[in-house]
Amino acid sequence: MPDITITLTDTQLKGLEYAALSPQDWAENAVTERARIANDEIIQMYTNRALDEGVQIPSTRELIVADAFTRGWAKTAAQVQAELEAQETP
């Protein structure tokens, strides 16, 4: 399982301690909730497209997300950015 590590200044940590009971818990919740929302968006997009194209839908959320990327129906933000930059280059 991947780890994401961030470094805060002492001042940033104090600000987060002011705003949250546990900065670690707050950060973990923020990241996991955003990932959940993104996965829900991918699953909705995938389900609609699979139904439109007659593709069998995998049996778990994890398999749906993985297949969406395998098929190229979902792309990372970095992939989308690179494609946009390539279109802008004459």
Tab-separated table of N, CA and C in Angstrom, residues 42-82:
chain	number	residue	atom	x	y	z
A	42	ILE	N	-15.393	7.788	-10.931
A	42	ILE	CA	-14.907	6.813	-11.910
A	42	ILE	C	-15.917	5.680	-12.074
A	43	ILE	N	-16.438	5.168	-10.969
A	43	ILE	CA	-17.387	4.059	-11.021
A	43	ILE	C	-18.660	4.469	-11.757
A	44	GLN	N	-19.141	5.672	-11.510
A	44	GLN	CA	-20.344	6.153	-12.213
A	44	GLN	C	-20.080	6.271	-13.705
A	45	MET	N	-18.950	6.889	-14.071
A	45	MET	CA	-18.593	7.034	-15.476
A	45	MET	C	-18.442	5.668	-16.132
A	46	TYR	N	-17.742	4.770	-15.452
A	46	TYR	CA	-17.488	3.440	-15.987
A	46	TYR	C	-18.802	2.688	-16.191
A	47	THR	N	-19.668	2.723	-15.194
A	47	THR	CA	-20.932	2.003	-15.278
A	47	THR	C	-21.759	2.496	-16.457
A	48	ASN	N	-21.864	3.801	-16.612
A	48	ASN	CA	-22.617	4.353	-17.744
A	48	ASN	C	-22.017	3.925	-19.077
A	49	ARG	N	-20.710	4.036	-19.190
A	49	ARG	CA	-20.054	3.689	-20.458
A	49	ARG	C	-20.138	2.191	-20.724
A	50	ALA	N	-19.944	1.375	-19.698
A	50	ALA	CA	-20.032	-0.076	-19.870
A	50	ALA	C	-21.432	-0.480	-20.326
A	51	LEU	N	-22.455	0.120	-19.735
A	51	LEU	CA	-23.822	-0.180	-20.150
A	51	LEU	C	-24.064	0.259	-21.593
A	52	ASP	N	-23.570	1.440	-21.957
A	52	ASP	CA	-23.734	1.939	-23.324
A	52	ASP	C	-23.021	1.058	-24.341
A	53	GLU	N	-21.867	0.492	-23.959
A	53	GLU	CA	-21.058	-0.284	-24.896
A	53	GLU	C	-21.225	-1.797	-24.729
A	54	GLY	N	-22.084	-2.221	-23.820
A	54	GLY	CA	-22.320	-3.644	-23.623
A	54	GLY	C	-21.152	-4.379	-22.994
A	55	VAL	N	-20.380	-3.675	-22.172
A	55	VAL	CA	-19.231	-4.270	-21.492
A	55	VAL	C	-19.683	-4.794	-20.134
A	56	GLN	N	-19.254	-6.031	-19.810
A	56	GLN	CA	-19.600	-6.597	-18.509
A	56	GLN	C	-18.916	-5.803	-17.411
A	57	ILE	N	-19.665	-5.459	-16.384
A	57	ILE	CA	-19.156	-4.652	-15.276
A	57	ILE	C	-18.529	-5.574	-14.234
A	58	PRO	N	-17.291	-5.306	-13.837
A	58	PRO	CA	-16.652	-6.129	-12.804
A	58	PRO	C	-17.458	-6.124	-11.505
A	59	SER	N	-17.164	-7.092	-10.655
A	59	SER	CA	-17.991	-7.326	-9.470
A	59	SER	C	-17.626	-6.505	-8.239
A	60	THR	N	-16.480	-5.804	-8.250
A	60	THR	CA	-16.122	-4.988	-7.088
A	60	THR	C	-15.728	-3.583	-7.538
A	61	ARG	N	-15.805	-2.668	-6.606
A	61	ARG	CA	-15.414	-1.281	-6.886
A	61	ARG	C	-13.941	-1.215	-7.286
A	62	GLU	N	-13.109	-1.981	-6.604
A	62	GLU	CA	-11.680	-1.988	-6.902
A	62	GLU	C	-11.422	-2.458	-8.330
A	63	LEU	N	-12.133	-3.518	-8.753
A	63	LEU	CA	-11.961	-4.029	-10.109
A	63	LEU	C	-12.485	-3.047	-11.154
A	64	ILE	N	-13.572	-2.354	-10.832
A	64	ILE	CA	-14.111	-1.355	-11.765
A	64	ILE	C	-13.093	-0.239	-11.978
A	65	VAL	N	-12.549	0.302	-10.885
A	65	VAL	CA	-11.570	1.385	-10.999
A	65	VAL	C	-10.354	0.912	-11.775
A	66	ALA	N	-9.855	-0.270	-11.463
A	66	ALA	CA	-8.688	-0.794	-12.174
A	66	ALA	C	-8.986	-0.955	-13.662
A	67	ASP	N	-10.153	-1.496	-14.001
A	67	ASP	CA	-10.500	-1.704	-15.405
A	67	ASP	C	-10.708	-0.383	-16.138
A	68	ALA	N	-11.230	0.614	-15.433
A	68	ALA	CA	-11.412	1.925	-16.057
A	68	ALA	C	-10.072	2.486	-16.524
A	69	PHE	N	-9.037	2.320	-15.708
A	69	PHE	CA	-7.704	2.792	-16.106
A	69	PHE	C	-7.107	1.897	-17.178
A	70	THR	N	-7.315	0.589	-17.082
A	70	THR	CA	-6.797	-0.334	-18.093
A	70	THR	C	-7.379	-0.025	-19.467
A	71	ARG	N	-8.658	0.258	-19.517
A	71	ARG	CA	-9.330	0.563	-20.788
A	71	ARG	C	-9.031	1.979	-21.287
A	72	GLY	N	-8.460	2.799	-20.430
A	72	GLY	CA	-8.210	4.181	-20.819
A	72	GLY	C	-9.436	5.067	-20.681
A	73	TRP	N	-10.469	4.561	-20.031
A	73	TRP	CA	-11.682	5.351	-19.811
A	73	TRP	C	-11.454	6.354	-18.703
A	74	ALA	N	-10.589	6.030	-17.776
A	74	ALA	CA	-10.175	6.946	-16.720
A	74	ALA	C	-8.689	7.196	-16.907
A	75	LYS	N	-8.276	8.418	-16.668
A	75	LYS	CA	-6.875	8.797	-16.803
A	75	LYS	C	-6.455	9.575	-15.573
A	76	THR	N	-5.169	9.501	-15.265
A	76	THR	CA	-4.673	10.302	-14.149
A	76	THR	C	-4.701	11.771	-14.543
A	77	ALA	N	-4.697	12.633	-13.556
A	77	ALA	CA	-4.649	14.073	-13.827
A	77	ALA	C	-3.379	14.419	-14.609
A	78	ALA	N	-2.281	13.726	-14.329
A	78	ALA	CA	-1.033	13.971	-15.044
A	78	ALA	C	-1.170	13.590	-16.520
A	79	GLN	N	-1.862	12.487	-16.806
A	79	GLN	CA	-2.086	12.099	-18.197
A	79	GLN	C	-2.935	13.132	-18.933
A	80	VAL	N	-3.992	13.581	-18.284
A	80	VAL	CA	-4.871	14.586	-18.895
A	80	VAL	C	-4.087	15.871	-19.164
A	81	GLN	N	-3.282	16.302	-18.194
A	81	GLN	CA	-2.475	17.512	-18.359
A	81	GLN	C	-1.501	17.369	-19.525
A	82	ALA	N	-0.832	16.226	-19.623
A	82	ALA	CA	0.121	15.992	-20.717
A	82	ALA	C	-0.588	16.019	-22.067
